GROMACS .gro file of C-alpha atoms in nm:
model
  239
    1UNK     CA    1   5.139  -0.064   3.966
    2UNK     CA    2   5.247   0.295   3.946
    3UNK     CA    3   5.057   0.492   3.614
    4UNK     CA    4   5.024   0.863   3.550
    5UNK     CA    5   4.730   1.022   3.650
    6UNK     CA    6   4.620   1.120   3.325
    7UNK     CA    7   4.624   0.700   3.223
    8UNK     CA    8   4.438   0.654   3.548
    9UNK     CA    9   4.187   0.872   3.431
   10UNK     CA   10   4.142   0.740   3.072
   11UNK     CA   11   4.139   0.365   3.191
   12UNK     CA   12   3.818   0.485   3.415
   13UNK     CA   13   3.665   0.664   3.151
   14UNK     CA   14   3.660   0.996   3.270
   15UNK     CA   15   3.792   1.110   2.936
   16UNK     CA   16   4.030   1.063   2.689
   17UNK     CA   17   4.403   1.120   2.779
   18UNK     CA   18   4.450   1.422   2.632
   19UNK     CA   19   4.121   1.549   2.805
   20UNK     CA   20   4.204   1.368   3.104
   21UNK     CA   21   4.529   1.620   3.134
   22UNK     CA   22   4.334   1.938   3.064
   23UNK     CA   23   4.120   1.811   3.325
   24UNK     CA   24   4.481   1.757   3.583
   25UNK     CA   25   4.602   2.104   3.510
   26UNK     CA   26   4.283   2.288   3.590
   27UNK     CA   27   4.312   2.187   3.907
   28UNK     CA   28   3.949   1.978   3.924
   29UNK     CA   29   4.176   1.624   4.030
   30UNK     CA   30   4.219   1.524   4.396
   31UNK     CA   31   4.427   1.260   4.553
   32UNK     CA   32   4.380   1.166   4.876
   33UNK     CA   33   4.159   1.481   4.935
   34UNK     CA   34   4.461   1.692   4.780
   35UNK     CA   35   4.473   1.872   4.467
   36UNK     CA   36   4.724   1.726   4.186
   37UNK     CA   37   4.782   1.988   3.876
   38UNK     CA   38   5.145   1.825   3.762
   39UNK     CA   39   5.096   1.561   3.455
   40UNK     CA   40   5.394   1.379   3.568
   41UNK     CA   41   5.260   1.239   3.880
   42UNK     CA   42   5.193   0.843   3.898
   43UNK     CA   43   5.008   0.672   4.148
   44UNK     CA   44   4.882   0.320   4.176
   45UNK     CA   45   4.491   0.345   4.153
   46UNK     CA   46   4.421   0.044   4.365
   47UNK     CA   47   4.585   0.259   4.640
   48UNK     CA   48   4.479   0.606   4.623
   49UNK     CA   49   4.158   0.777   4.661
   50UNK     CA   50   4.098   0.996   4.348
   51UNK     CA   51   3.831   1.168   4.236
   52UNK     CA   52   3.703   1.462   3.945
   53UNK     CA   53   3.524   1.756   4.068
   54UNK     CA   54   3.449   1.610   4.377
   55UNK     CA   55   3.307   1.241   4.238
   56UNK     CA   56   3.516   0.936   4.308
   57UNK     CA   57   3.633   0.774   4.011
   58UNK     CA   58   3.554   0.372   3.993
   59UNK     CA   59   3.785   0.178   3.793
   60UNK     CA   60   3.652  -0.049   3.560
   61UNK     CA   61   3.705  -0.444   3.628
   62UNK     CA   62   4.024  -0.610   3.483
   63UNK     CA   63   3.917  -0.750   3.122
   64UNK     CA   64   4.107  -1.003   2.947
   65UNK     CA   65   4.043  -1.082   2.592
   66UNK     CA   66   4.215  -1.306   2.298
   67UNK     CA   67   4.135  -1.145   1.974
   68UNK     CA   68   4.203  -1.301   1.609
   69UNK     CA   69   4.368  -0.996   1.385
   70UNK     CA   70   4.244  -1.014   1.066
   71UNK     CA   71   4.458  -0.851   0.789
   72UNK     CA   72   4.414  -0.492   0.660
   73UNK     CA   73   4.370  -0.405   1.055
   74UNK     CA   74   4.594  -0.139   1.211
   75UNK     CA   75   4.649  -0.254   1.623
   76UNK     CA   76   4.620   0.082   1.730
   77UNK     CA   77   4.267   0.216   1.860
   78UNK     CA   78   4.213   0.485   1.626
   79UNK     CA   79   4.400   0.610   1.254
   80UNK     CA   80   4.434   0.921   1.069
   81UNK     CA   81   4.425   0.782   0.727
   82UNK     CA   82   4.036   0.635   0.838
   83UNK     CA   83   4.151   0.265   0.845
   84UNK     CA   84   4.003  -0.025   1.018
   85UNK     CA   85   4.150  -0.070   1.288
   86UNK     CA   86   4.094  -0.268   1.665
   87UNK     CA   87   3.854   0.003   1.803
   88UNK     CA   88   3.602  -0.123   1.517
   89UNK     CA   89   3.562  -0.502   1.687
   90UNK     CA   90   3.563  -0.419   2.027
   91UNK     CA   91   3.313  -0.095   2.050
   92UNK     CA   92   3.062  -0.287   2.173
   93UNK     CA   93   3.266  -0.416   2.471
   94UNK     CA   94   3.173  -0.336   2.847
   95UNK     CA   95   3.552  -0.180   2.923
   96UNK     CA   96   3.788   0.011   2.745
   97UNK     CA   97   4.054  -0.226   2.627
   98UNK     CA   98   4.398  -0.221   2.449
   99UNK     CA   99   4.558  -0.415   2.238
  100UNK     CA  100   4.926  -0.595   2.423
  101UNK     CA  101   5.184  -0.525   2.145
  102UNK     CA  102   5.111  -0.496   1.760
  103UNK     CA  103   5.073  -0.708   1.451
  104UNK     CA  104   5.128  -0.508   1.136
  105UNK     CA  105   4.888  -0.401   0.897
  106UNK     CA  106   4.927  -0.722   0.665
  107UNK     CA  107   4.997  -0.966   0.956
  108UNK     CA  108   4.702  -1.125   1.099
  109UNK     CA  109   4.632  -1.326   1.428
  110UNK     CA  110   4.662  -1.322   1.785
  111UNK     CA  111   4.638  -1.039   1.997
  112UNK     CA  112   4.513  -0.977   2.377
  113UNK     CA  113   4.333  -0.679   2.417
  114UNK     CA  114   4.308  -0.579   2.800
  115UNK     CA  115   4.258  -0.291   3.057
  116UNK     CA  116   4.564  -0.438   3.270
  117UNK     CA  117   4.842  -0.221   3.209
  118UNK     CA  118   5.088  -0.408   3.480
  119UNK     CA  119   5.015  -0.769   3.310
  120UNK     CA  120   5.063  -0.561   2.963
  121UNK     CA  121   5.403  -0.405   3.056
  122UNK     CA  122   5.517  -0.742   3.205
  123UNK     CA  123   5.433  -0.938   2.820
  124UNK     CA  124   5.632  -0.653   2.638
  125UNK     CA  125   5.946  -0.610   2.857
  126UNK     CA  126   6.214  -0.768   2.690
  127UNK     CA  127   6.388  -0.893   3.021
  128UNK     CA  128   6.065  -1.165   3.050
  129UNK     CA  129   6.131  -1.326   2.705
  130UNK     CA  130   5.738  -1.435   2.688
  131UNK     CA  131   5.725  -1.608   2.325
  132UNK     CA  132   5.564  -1.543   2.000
  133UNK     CA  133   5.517  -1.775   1.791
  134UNK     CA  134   5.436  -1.717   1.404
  135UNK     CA  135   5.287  -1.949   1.109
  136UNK     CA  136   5.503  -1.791   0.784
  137UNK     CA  137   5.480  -1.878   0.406
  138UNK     CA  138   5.721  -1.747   0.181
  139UNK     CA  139   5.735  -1.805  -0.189
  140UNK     CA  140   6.012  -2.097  -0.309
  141UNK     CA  141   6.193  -2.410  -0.117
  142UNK     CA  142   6.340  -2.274   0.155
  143UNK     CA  143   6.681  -2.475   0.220
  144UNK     CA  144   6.781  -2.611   0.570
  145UNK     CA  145   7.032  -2.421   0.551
  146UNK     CA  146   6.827  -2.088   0.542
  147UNK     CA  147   6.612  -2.239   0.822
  148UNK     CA  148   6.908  -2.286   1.020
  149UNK     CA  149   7.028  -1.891   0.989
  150UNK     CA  150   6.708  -1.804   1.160
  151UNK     CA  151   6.773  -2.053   1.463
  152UNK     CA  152   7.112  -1.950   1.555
  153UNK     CA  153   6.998  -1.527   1.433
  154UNK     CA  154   7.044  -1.308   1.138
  155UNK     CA  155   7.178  -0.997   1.160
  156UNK     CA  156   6.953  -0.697   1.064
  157UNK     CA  157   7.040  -0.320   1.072
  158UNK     CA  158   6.914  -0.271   1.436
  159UNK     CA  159   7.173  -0.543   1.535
  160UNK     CA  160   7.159  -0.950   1.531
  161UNK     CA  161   6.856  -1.135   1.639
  162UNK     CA  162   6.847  -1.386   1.904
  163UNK     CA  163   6.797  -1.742   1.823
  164UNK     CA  164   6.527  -1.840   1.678
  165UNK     CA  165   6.280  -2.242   1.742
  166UNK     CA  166   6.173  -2.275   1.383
  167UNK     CA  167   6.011  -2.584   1.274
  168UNK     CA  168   5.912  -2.678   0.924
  169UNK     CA  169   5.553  -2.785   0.842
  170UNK     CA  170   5.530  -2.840   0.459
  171UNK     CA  171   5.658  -2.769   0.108
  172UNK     CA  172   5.363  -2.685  -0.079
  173UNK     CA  173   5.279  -2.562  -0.406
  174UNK     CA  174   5.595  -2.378  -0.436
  175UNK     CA  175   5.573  -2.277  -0.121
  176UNK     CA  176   5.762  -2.308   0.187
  177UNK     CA  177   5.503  -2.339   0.577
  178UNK     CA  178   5.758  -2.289   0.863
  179UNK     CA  179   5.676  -2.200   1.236
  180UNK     CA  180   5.885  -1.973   1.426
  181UNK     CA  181   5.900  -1.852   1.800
  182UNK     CA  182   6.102  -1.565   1.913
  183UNK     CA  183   6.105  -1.333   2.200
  184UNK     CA  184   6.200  -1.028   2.084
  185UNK     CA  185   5.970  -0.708   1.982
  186UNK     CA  186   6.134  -0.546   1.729
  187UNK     CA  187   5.949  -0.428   1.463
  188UNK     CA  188   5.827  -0.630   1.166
  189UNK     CA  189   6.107  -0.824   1.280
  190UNK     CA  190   5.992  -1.171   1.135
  191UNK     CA  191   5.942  -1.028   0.782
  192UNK     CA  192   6.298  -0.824   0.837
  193UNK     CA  193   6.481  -1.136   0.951
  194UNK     CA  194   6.268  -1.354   0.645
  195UNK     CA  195   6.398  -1.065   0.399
  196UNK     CA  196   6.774  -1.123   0.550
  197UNK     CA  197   6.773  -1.481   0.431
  198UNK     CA  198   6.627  -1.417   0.092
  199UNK     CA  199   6.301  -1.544   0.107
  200UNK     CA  200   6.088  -1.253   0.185
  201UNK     CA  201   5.751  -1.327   0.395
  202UNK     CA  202   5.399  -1.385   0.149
  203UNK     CA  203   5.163  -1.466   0.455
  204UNK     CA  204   5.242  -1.441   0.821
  205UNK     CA  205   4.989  -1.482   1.126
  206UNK     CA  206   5.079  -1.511   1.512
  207UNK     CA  207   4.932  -1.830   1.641
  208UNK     CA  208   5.093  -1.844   1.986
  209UNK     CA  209   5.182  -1.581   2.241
  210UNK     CA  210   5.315  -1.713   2.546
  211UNK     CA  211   5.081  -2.008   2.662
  212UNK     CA  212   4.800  -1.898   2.487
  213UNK     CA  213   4.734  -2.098   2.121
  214UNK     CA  214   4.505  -1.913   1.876
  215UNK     CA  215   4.278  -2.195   1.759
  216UNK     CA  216   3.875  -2.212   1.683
  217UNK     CA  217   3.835  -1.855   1.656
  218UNK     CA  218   3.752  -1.672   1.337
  219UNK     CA  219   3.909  -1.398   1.201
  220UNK     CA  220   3.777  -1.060   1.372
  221UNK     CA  221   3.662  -1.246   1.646
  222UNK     CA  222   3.728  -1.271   2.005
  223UNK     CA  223   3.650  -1.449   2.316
  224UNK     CA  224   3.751  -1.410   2.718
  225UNK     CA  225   4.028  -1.573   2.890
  226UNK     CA  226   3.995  -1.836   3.063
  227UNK     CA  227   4.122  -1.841   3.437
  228UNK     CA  228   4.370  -2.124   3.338
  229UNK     CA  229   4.448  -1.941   3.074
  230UNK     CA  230   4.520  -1.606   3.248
  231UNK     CA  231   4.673  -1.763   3.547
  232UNK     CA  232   4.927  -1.929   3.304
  233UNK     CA  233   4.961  -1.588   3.143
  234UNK     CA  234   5.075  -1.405   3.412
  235UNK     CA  235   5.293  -1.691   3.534
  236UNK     CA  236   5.509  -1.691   3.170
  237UNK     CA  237   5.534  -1.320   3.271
  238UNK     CA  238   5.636  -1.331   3.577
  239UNK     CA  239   5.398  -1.190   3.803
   0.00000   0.00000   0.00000
């Protein structure tokens, strides 16, 4: 797959991006023994020669990790406002991963965290429809009724929501335990779509994405893929 030159360079760990492209515009980059200086120039790495002042570059093996979310955890690799977030569980790693899509702050669960940006893009592009699937407890007894206007979609301000498999697991304690799977990627969209039927969202946590079921792993934890698991992977995204 095709990336910039400045992502190539990051995902080797020549430097960070925004180093990497000081690095591209002072001319010190070659490709195939010729000097690149343009940013917007992509290249597939596995294709290419490319080195830094003269040094090959040697890209780091593909890395494939499930990782539980816990809570009060921003899915981005660094913050501003000095929160935890997934760059505080996986320092210690031998490659630089990312985290494949977000979980908001207050949403906890499954994530894979990975240096493959082609099996990354494939997960995220709406077109594949890989499934999420979501454990959600909302205050009150939800109605069938309710359940049933998140199966056939609710409409929300950034238009209607596809259908939605929701099964219900337990009335408890006031409480209503429901499971739902959706492919879409919209933003907070569970807790938008929960808020749209009245019952707004207490506790939510991704147990599923795609074929891969978040179970016997603790919270901040993580573990690698299995080759079943990651062949499946890339099968439900269809590459």
């Amino acid at each position: 797959m095709e990336e910039r030159l400045q992502k190539i360079l990051a995902a080797a760990g020549v430097a960070s991006r925004r180093e990497a492209e000081k690095i591209i515009t002072a001319g010190r980059v070659r490709v195939n023994g010729k000097v690149v200086t343009e940013l917007g120039c992509k290249f597939d790495a596995d294709k290419v020669r490319i080195s830094v002042d003269g040094k090959p570059i040697v890209q780091e093996a593909k890395a494939y990790y499930m990782f539980y979310k816990p809570r009060g955890v921003v899915t981005t690799m660094s913050d501003p406002q000095n929160r935890r977030s997934i760059a505080d569980f996986v320092q210690n790693l031998p490659e630089r991963v990312f985290p494949v899509g977000r979980l908001d702050f207050n949403t906890e669960g499954l994530l894979l965290l990975t240096n493959d940006g082609a099996l990354a893009q494939a997960l995220m592009h709406p077109s594949h429809e890989v499934n999420k699937t979501y454990l959600v407890k909302v205050p009150g007894i939800v109605p069938q009724e309710k359940l049933d206007q998140l199966r056939l979609g609710v409409k929300l301000e950034d238009g209607p929501t596809a259908p939605a498999v929701v099964n219900l697991r337990d009335y408890e304690r006031g409480f209503t335990l429901f499971d739902i799977t959706i492919h879409e990627g919209r933003n907070r969209q569970i807790r938008r779509m929960c808020d749209a039927i009245g019952f707004p969202v207490r506790d939510l946590k991704r147990i599923k994405l795609g074929p891969l079921q978040l179970s016997n792993l603790g919270r901040g934890k993580f573990r690698s893929l299995s080759e079943q698991e990651l062949s499946q992977l890339r099968k439900a995204a269809k590459l």
